[in-house]
Tab-separated table of C-alpha atoms and ligand atoms in Angstrom:
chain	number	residue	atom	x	y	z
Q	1	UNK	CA	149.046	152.369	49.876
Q	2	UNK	CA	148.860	149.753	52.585
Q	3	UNK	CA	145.345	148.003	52.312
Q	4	UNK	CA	143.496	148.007	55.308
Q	5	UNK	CA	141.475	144.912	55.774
Q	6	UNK	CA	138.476	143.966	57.930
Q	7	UNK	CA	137.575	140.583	58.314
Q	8	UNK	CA	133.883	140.021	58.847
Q	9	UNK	CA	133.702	135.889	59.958
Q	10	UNK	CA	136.844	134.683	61.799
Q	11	UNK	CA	136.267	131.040	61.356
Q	12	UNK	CA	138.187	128.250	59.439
Q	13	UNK	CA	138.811	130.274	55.949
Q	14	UNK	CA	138.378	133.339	57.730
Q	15	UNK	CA	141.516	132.729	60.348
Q	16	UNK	CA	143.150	131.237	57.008
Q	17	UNK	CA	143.205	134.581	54.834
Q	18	UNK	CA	143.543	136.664	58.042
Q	19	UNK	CA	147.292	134.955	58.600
Q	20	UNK	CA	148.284	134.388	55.080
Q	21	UNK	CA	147.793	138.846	54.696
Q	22	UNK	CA	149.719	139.382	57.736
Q	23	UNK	CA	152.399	136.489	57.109
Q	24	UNK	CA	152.938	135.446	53.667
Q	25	UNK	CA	151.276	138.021	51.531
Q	26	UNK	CA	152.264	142.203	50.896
Q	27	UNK	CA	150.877	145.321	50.470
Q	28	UNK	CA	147.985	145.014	53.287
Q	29	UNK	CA	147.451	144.540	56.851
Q	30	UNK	CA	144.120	143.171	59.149
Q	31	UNK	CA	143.283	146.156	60.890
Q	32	UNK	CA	139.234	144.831	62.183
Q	33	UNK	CA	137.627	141.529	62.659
Q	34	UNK	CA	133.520	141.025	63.186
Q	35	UNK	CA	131.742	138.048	64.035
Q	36	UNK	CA	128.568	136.799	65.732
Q	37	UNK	CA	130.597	135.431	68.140
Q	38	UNK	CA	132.683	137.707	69.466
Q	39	UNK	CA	134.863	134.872	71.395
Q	40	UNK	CA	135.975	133.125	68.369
Q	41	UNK	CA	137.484	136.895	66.629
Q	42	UNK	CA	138.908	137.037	70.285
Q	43	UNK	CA	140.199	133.655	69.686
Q	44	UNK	CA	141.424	134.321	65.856
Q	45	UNK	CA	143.493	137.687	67.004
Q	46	UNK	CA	145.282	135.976	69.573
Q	47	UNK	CA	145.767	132.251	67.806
Q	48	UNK	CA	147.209	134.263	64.779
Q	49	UNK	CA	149.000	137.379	67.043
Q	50	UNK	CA	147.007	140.126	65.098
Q	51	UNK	CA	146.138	143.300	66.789
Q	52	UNK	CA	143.361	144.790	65.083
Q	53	UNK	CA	140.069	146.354	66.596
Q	54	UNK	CA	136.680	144.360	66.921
Q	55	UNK	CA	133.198	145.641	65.846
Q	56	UNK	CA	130.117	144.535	66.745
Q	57	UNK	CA	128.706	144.003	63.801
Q	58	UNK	CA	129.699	144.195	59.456
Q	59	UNK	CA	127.593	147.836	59.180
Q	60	UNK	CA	130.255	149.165	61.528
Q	61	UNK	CA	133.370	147.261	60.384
Q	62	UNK	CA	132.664	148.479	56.515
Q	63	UNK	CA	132.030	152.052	58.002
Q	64	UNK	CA	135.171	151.986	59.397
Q	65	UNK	CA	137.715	154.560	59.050
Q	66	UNK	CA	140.671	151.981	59.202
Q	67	UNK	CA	139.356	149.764	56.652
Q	68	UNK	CA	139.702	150.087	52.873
Q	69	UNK	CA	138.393	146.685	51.989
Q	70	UNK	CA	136.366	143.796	53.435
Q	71	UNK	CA	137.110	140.026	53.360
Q	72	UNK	CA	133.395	138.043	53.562
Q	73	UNK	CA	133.990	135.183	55.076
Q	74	UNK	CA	131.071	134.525	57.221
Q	75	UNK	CA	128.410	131.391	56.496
Q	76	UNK	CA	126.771	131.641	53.237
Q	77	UNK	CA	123.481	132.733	53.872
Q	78	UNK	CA	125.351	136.264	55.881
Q	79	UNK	CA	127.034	136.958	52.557
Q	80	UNK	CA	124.537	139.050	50.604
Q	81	UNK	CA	123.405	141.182	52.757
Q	82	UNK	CA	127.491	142.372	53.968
Q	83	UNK	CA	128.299	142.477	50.645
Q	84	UNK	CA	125.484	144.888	49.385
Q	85	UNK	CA	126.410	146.890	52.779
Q	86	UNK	CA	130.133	147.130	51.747
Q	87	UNK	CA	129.164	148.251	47.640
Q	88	UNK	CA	127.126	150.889	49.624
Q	89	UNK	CA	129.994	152.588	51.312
Q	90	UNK	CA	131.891	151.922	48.094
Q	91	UNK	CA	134.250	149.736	49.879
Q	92	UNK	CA	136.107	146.975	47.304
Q	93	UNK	CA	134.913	143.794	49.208
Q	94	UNK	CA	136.416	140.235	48.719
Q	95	UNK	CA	133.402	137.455	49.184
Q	96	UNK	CA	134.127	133.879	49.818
Q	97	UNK	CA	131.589	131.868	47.944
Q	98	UNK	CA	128.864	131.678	47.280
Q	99	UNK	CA	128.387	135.349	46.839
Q	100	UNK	CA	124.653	134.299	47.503
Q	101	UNK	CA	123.152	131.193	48.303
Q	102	UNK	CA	119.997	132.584	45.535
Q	103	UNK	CA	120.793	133.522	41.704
Q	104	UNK	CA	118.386	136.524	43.177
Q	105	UNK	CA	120.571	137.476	45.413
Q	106	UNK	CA	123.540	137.671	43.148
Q	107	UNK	CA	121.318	139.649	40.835
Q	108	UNK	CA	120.900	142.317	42.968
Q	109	UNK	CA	124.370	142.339	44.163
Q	110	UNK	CA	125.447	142.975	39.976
Q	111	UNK	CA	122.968	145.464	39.986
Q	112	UNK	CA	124.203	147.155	43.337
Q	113	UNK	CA	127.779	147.083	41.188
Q	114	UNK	CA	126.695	148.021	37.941
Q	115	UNK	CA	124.494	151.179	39.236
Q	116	UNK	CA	128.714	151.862	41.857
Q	117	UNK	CA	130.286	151.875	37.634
Q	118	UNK	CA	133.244	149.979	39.075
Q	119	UNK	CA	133.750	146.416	39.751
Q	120	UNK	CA	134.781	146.274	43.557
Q	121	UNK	CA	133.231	142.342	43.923
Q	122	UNK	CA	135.629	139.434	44.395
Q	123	UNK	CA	134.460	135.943	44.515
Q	124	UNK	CA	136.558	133.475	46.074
Q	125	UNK	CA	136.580	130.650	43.449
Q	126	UNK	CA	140.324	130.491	44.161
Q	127	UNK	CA	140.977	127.496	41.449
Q	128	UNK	CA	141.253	130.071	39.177
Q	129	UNK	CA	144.804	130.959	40.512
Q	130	UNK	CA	145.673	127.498	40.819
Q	131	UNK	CA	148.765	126.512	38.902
Q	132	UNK	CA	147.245	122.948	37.884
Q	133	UNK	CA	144.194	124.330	36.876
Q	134	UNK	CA	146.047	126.839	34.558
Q	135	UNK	CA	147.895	124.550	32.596
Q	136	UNK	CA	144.652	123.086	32.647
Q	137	UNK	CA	143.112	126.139	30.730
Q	138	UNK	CA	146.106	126.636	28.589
Q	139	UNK	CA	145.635	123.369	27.599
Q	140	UNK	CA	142.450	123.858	26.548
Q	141	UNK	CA	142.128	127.044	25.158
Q	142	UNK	CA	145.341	125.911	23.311
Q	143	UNK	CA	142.944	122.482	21.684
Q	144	UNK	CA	146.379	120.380	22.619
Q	145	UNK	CA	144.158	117.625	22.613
Q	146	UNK	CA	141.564	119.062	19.790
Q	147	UNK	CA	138.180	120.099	20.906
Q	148	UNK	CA	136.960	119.390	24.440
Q	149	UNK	CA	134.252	116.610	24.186
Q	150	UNK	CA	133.857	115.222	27.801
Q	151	UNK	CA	135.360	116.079	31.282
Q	152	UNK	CA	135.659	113.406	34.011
Q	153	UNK	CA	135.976	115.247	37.539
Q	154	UNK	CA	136.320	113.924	41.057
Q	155	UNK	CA	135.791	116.475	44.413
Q	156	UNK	CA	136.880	114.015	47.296
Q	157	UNK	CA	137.278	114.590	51.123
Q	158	UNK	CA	138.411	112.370	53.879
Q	159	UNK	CA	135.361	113.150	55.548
Q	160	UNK	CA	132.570	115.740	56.878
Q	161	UNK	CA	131.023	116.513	59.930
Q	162	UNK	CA	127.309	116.150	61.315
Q	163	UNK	CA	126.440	119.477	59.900
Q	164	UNK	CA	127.397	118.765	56.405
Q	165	UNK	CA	123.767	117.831	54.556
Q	166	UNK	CA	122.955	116.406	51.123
Q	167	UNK	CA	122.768	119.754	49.870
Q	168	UNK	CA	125.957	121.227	50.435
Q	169	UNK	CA	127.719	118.429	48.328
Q	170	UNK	CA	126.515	120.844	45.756
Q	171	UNK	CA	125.974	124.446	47.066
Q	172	UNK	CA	129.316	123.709	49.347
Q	173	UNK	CA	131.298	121.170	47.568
Q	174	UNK	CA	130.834	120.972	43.636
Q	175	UNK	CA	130.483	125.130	43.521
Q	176	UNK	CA	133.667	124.906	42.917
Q	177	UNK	CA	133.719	122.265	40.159
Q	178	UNK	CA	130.671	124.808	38.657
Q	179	UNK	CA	132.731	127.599	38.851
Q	180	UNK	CA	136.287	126.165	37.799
Q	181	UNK	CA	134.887	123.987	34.668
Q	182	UNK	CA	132.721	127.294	33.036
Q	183	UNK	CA	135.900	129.232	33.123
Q	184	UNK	CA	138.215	126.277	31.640
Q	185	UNK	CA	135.798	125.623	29.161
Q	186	UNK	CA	134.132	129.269	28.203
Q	187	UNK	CA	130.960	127.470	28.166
Q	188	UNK	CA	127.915	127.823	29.728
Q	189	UNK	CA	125.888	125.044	31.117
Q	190	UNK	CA	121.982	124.037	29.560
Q	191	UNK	CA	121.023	120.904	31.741
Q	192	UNK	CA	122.403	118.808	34.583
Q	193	UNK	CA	121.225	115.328	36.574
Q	194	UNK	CA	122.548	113.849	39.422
Q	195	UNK	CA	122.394	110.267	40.012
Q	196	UNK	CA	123.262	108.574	43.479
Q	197	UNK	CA	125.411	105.483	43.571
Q	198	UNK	CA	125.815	102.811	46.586
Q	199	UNK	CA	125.838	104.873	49.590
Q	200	UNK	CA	129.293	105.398	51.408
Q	201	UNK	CA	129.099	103.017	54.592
Q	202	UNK	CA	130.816	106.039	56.479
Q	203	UNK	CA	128.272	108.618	55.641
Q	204	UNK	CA	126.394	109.699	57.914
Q	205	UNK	CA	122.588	108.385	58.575
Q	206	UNK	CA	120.701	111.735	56.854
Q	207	UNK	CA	123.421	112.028	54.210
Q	208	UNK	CA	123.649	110.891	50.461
Q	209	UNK	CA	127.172	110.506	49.665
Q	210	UNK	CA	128.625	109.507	46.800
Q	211	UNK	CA	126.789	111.647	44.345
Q	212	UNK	CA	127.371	111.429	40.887
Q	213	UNK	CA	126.678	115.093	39.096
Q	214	UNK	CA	125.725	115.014	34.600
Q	215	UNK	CA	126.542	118.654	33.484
Q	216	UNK	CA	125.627	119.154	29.544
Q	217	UNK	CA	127.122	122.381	28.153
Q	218	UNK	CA	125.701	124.741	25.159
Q	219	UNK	CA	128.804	123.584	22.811
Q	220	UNK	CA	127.812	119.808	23.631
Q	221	UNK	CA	130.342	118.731	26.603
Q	222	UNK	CA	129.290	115.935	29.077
Q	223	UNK	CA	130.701	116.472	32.004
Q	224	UNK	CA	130.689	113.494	35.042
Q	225	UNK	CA	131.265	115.027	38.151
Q	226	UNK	CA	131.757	112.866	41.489
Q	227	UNK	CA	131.507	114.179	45.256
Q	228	UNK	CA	132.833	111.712	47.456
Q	229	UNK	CA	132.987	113.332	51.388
Q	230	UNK	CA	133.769	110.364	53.007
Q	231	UNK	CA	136.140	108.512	51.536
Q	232	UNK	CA	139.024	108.136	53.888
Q	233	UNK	CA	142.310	108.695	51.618
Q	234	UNK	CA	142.460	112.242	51.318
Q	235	UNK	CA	141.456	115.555	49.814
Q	236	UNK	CA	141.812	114.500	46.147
Q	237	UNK	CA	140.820	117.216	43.591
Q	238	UNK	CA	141.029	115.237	39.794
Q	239	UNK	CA	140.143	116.500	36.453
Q	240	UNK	CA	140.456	114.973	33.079
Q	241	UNK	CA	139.044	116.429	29.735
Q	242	UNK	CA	138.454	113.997	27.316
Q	243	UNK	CA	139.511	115.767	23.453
Q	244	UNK	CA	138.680	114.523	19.763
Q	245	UNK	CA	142.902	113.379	19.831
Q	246	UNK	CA	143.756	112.441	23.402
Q	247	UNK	CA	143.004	113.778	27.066
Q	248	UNK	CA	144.417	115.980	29.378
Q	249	UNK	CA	144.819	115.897	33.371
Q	250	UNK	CA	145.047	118.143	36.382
Q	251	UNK	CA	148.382	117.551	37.218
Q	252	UNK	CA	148.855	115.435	40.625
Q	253	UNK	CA	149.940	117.353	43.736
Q	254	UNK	CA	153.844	117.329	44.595
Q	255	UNK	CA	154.773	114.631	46.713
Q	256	UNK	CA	158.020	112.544	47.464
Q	257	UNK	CA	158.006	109.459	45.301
Q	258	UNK	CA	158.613	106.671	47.961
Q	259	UNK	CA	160.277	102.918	47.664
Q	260	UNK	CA	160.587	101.033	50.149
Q	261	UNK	CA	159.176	97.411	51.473
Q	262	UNK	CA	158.629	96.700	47.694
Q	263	UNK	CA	156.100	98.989	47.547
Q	264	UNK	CA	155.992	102.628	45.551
Q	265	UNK	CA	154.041	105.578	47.104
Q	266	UNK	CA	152.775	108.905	47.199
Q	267	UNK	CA	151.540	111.391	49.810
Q	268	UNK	CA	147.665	112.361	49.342
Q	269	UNK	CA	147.294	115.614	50.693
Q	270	UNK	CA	144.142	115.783	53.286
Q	271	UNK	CA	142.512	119.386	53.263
Q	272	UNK	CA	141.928	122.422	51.312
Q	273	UNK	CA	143.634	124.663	53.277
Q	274	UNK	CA	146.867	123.073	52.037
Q	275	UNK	CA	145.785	122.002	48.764
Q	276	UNK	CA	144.865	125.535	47.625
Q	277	UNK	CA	147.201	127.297	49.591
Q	278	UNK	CA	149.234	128.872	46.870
Q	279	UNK	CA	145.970	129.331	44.570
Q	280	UNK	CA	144.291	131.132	48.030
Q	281	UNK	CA	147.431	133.266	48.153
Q	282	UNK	CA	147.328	134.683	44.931
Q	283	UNK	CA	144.092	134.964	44.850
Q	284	UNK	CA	143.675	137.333	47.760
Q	285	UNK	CA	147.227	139.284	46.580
Q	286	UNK	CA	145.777	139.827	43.371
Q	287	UNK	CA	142.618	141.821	45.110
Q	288	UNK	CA	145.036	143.575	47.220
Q	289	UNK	CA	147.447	144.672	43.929
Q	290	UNK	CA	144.038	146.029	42.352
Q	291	UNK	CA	142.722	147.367	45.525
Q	292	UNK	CA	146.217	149.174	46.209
Q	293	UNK	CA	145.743	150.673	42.651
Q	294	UNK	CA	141.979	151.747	43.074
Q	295	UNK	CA	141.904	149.402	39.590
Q	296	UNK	CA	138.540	147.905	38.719
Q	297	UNK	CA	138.925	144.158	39.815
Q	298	UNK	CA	139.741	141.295	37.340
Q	299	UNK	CA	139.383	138.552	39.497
Q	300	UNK	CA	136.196	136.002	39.446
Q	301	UNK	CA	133.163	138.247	39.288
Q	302	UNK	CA	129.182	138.691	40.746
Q	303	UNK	CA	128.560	137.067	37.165
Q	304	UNK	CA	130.577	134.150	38.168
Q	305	UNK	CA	128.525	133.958	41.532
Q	306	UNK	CA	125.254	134.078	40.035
Q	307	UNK	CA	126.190	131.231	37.189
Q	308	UNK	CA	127.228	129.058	40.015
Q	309	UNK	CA	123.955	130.001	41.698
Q	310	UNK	CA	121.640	129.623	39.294
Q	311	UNK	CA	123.460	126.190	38.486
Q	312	UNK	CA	123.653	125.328	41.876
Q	313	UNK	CA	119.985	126.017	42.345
Q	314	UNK	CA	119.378	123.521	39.190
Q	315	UNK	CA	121.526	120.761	40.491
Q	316	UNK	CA	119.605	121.026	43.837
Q	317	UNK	CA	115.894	120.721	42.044
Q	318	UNK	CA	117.914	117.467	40.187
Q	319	UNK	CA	118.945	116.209	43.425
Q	320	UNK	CA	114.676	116.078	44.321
Q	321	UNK	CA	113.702	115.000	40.639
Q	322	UNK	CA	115.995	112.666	39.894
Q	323	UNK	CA	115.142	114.026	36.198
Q	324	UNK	CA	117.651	115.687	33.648
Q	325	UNK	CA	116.881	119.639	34.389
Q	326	UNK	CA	117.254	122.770	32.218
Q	327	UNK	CA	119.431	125.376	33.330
Q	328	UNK	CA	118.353	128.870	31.649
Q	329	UNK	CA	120.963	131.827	32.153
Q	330	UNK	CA	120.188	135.140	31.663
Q	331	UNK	CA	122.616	137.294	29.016
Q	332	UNK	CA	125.807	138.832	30.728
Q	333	UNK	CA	125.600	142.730	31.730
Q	334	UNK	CA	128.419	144.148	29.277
Q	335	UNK	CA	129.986	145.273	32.251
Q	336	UNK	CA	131.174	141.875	33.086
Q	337	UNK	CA	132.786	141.450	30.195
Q	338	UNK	CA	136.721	140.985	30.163
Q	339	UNK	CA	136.560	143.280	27.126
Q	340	UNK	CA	134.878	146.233	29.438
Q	341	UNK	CA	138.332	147.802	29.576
Q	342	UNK	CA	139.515	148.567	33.464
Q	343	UNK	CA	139.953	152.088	32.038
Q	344	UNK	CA	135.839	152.735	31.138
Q	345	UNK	CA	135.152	151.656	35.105
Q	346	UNK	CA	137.903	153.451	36.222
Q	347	UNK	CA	137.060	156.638	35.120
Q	348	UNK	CA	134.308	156.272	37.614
D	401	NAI	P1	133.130	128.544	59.886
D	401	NAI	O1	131.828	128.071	60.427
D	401	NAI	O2	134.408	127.924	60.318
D	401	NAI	O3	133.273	130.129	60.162
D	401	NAI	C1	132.229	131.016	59.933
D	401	NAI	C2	132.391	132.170	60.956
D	401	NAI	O4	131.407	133.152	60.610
D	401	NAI	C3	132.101	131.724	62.397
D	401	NAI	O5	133.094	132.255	63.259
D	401	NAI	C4	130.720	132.344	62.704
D	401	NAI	O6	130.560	132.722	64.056
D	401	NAI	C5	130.755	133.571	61.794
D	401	NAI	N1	129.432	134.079	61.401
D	401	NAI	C6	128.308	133.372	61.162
D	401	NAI	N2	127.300	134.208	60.789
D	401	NAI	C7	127.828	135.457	60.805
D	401	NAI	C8	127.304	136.748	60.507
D	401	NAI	N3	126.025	136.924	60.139
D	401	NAI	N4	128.136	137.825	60.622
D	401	NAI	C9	129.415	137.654	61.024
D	401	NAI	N5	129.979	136.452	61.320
D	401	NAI	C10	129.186	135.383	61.199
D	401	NAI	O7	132.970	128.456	58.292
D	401	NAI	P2	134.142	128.416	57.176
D	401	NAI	O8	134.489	127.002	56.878
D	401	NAI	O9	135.220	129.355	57.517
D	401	NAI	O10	133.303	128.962	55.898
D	401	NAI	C11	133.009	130.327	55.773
D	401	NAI	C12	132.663	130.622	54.314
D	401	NAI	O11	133.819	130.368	53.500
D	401	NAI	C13	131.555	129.719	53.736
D	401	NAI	O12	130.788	130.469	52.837
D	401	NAI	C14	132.324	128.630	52.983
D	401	NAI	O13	131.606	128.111	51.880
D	401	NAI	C15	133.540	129.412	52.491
D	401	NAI	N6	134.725	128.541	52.360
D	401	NAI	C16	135.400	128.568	51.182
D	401	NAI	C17	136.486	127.754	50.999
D	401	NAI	C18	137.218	127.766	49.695
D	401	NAI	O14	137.902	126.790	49.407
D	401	NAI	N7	137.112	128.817	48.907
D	401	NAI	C19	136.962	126.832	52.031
D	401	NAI	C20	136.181	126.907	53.254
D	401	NAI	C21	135.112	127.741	53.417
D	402	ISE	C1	134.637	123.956	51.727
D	402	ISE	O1	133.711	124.965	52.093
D	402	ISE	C2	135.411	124.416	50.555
D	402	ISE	O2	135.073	125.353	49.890
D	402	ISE	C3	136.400	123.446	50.102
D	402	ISE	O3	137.147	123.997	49.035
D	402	ISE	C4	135.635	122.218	49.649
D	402	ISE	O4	136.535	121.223	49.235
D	402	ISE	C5	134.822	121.650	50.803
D	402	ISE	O5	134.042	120.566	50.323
D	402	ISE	C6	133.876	122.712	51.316
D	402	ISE	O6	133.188	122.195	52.426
């Protein structure tokens, strides 16, 4: 089966899975675009040379007859509601994060799934695919360095625009540091704090940036996270855990090793899009694979976007308090377990 794919937000990430389906990856095709601004999925079609039909709005995209599944890649605060719409029609949908900017929302997105029987939800924490990040988890889950006891983390960018706000270092930045570090350590996370260093002389007037972000975990783990947004060098993604017998790093991005003028350098790549690129790409070819099958999907979950939420949502309150807050999870629906075997959901 060829996987038909609608595209509901043809922005920056949007244009980005559009081209990697129709040039890099197999097994699917963009066959419908919708956005609120019907120039810029104009724009997207002819910038990327896609021919594919445009709906006014997501209710008409995910009903559809040429689309099988739906790539959510609108602004956050759009996801919920296109992502109930598409579990409705019982269409598999793939939603860039955050699946909801509330843990409420994400609540009543698992329940929406949970009441379908199948898991049709993707959540694009892409890290998870990345082949650093695996070795990372290998490592790990492996104790090559004996138990985890403390992870030092750094989520840098060159810089940010005027729209980019104190908040989003955390429900737009370090969601992926939330998502990435419960699912290398199996962990989940009971307090956090975030402290704010000297301010970057090239952030903006309204914006704190660097931020420093304390995670505690249930098994003990202090985790120091940094977002730096305007720090000039690059798009620099670090991670080290700290063991009882040594540490272990993220490895460092490919890059000629250059000597010349008595110096020694490396390239530091300077966006996401290229940083991730291979993790993006198998993400979104592992949700085709599974939506090609009709399989339940195994990729990052509605759990996964409502422990980032309700994390999120407790870094946020820390960000006001400046005090060390609780964050309380609720249990995990058996049907997000790993162990709920594809086979029970896809007898639905
Ligand atoms: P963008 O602003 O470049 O594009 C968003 C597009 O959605 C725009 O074309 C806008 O007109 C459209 N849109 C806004 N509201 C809409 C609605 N209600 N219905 C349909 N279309 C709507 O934003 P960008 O950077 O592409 O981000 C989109 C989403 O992807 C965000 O949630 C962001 O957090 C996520 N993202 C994830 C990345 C990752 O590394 N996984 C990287 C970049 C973005
Ligand atoms: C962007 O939305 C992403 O998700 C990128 O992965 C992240 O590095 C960047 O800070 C966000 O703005």
């Amino acid at each position: 089966m060829t996987v038909r794919i609608g595209v509901i937000g043809t922005g920056a990430i949007g244009k980005e899975h559009m081209n990697r389906v129709e040039q890099r990856l197999s097994g699917a095709k963009i066959t419908a675009v919708s956005d609120v601004n019907p120039a810029a999925a104009e724009e997207a079609l002819n910038e990327l040379g896609i021919e594919a039909n445009f709906y006014p709005d997501d209710q008409a995209l995910i009903d559809a007859e040429e689309v099988d599944a739906i790539f959510v890649t609108s602004i956050g605060p759009a996801h919920e509601a296109t992502v109930r719409k598409a579990i409705e029609a019982g269409k598999y949908v793939f939603c860039e994060k955050p699946l909801s900017v509330t843990a409420k929302g994400c609540k009543t997105i698992m329940q929406d799934e949970m009441e379908y029987g199948k898991r049709i939800v993707q959540v694009g924490f892409m890290r998870q695919f990345d082949k650093g990040y695996e070795q990372l988890k290998q490592a790990v889950d492996s104790k090559l360095v004996g138990e985890p006891l403390m992870i030092k983390c750094a989520h840098r960018a060159p810089e940010v625009d005027a729209a980019y706000t104190t908040d989003m270092a955390i429900t737009d930045t370090l969601i992926h540091e939330i998502n990435i570090l419960h699912w290398l350590l199996g962990d989940n996370y009971i307090s956090v704090q975030v402290l704010y260093p000297r301010k970057n002389k090239h952030a903006l007037p309204h914006l704190r940036d660097p931020q420093v972000i304390l995670l505690e975990t249930e098994s003990g783990v202090l985790i120091q996270a940094e977002v730096s947004v305007n720090i000039k060098y690059g798009y620099d993604i670090q991670c080290e855990v700290v063991g009882e017998e040594g540490i272990v790093s993220l490895p460092e991005t490919e890059s000629l090793n250059i000597r010349n003028n008595g110096k020694q350098s490396t390239d530091v790549l300077q966006d996401w899009k290229v940083r991730f690129q291979d993790a993006y790409d198998k993400e979104i070819q592992a949700f085709i694979n599974q939506v090609a099958k009709q399989e339940a999907l195994q990729g990052p979950s509605a759990w996964e976007g409502y422990v980032a939420a309700v994390t999120s949502d407790a870094c946020l309150k820390a960000q006001e308090s400046g005090q060390r807050e609780p964050i309380e999870l609720e249990s995990m629906p058996a049907f997000y377990s790993k162990e709920e075997t594809a086979e029970a959901q896809a007898l639905r």
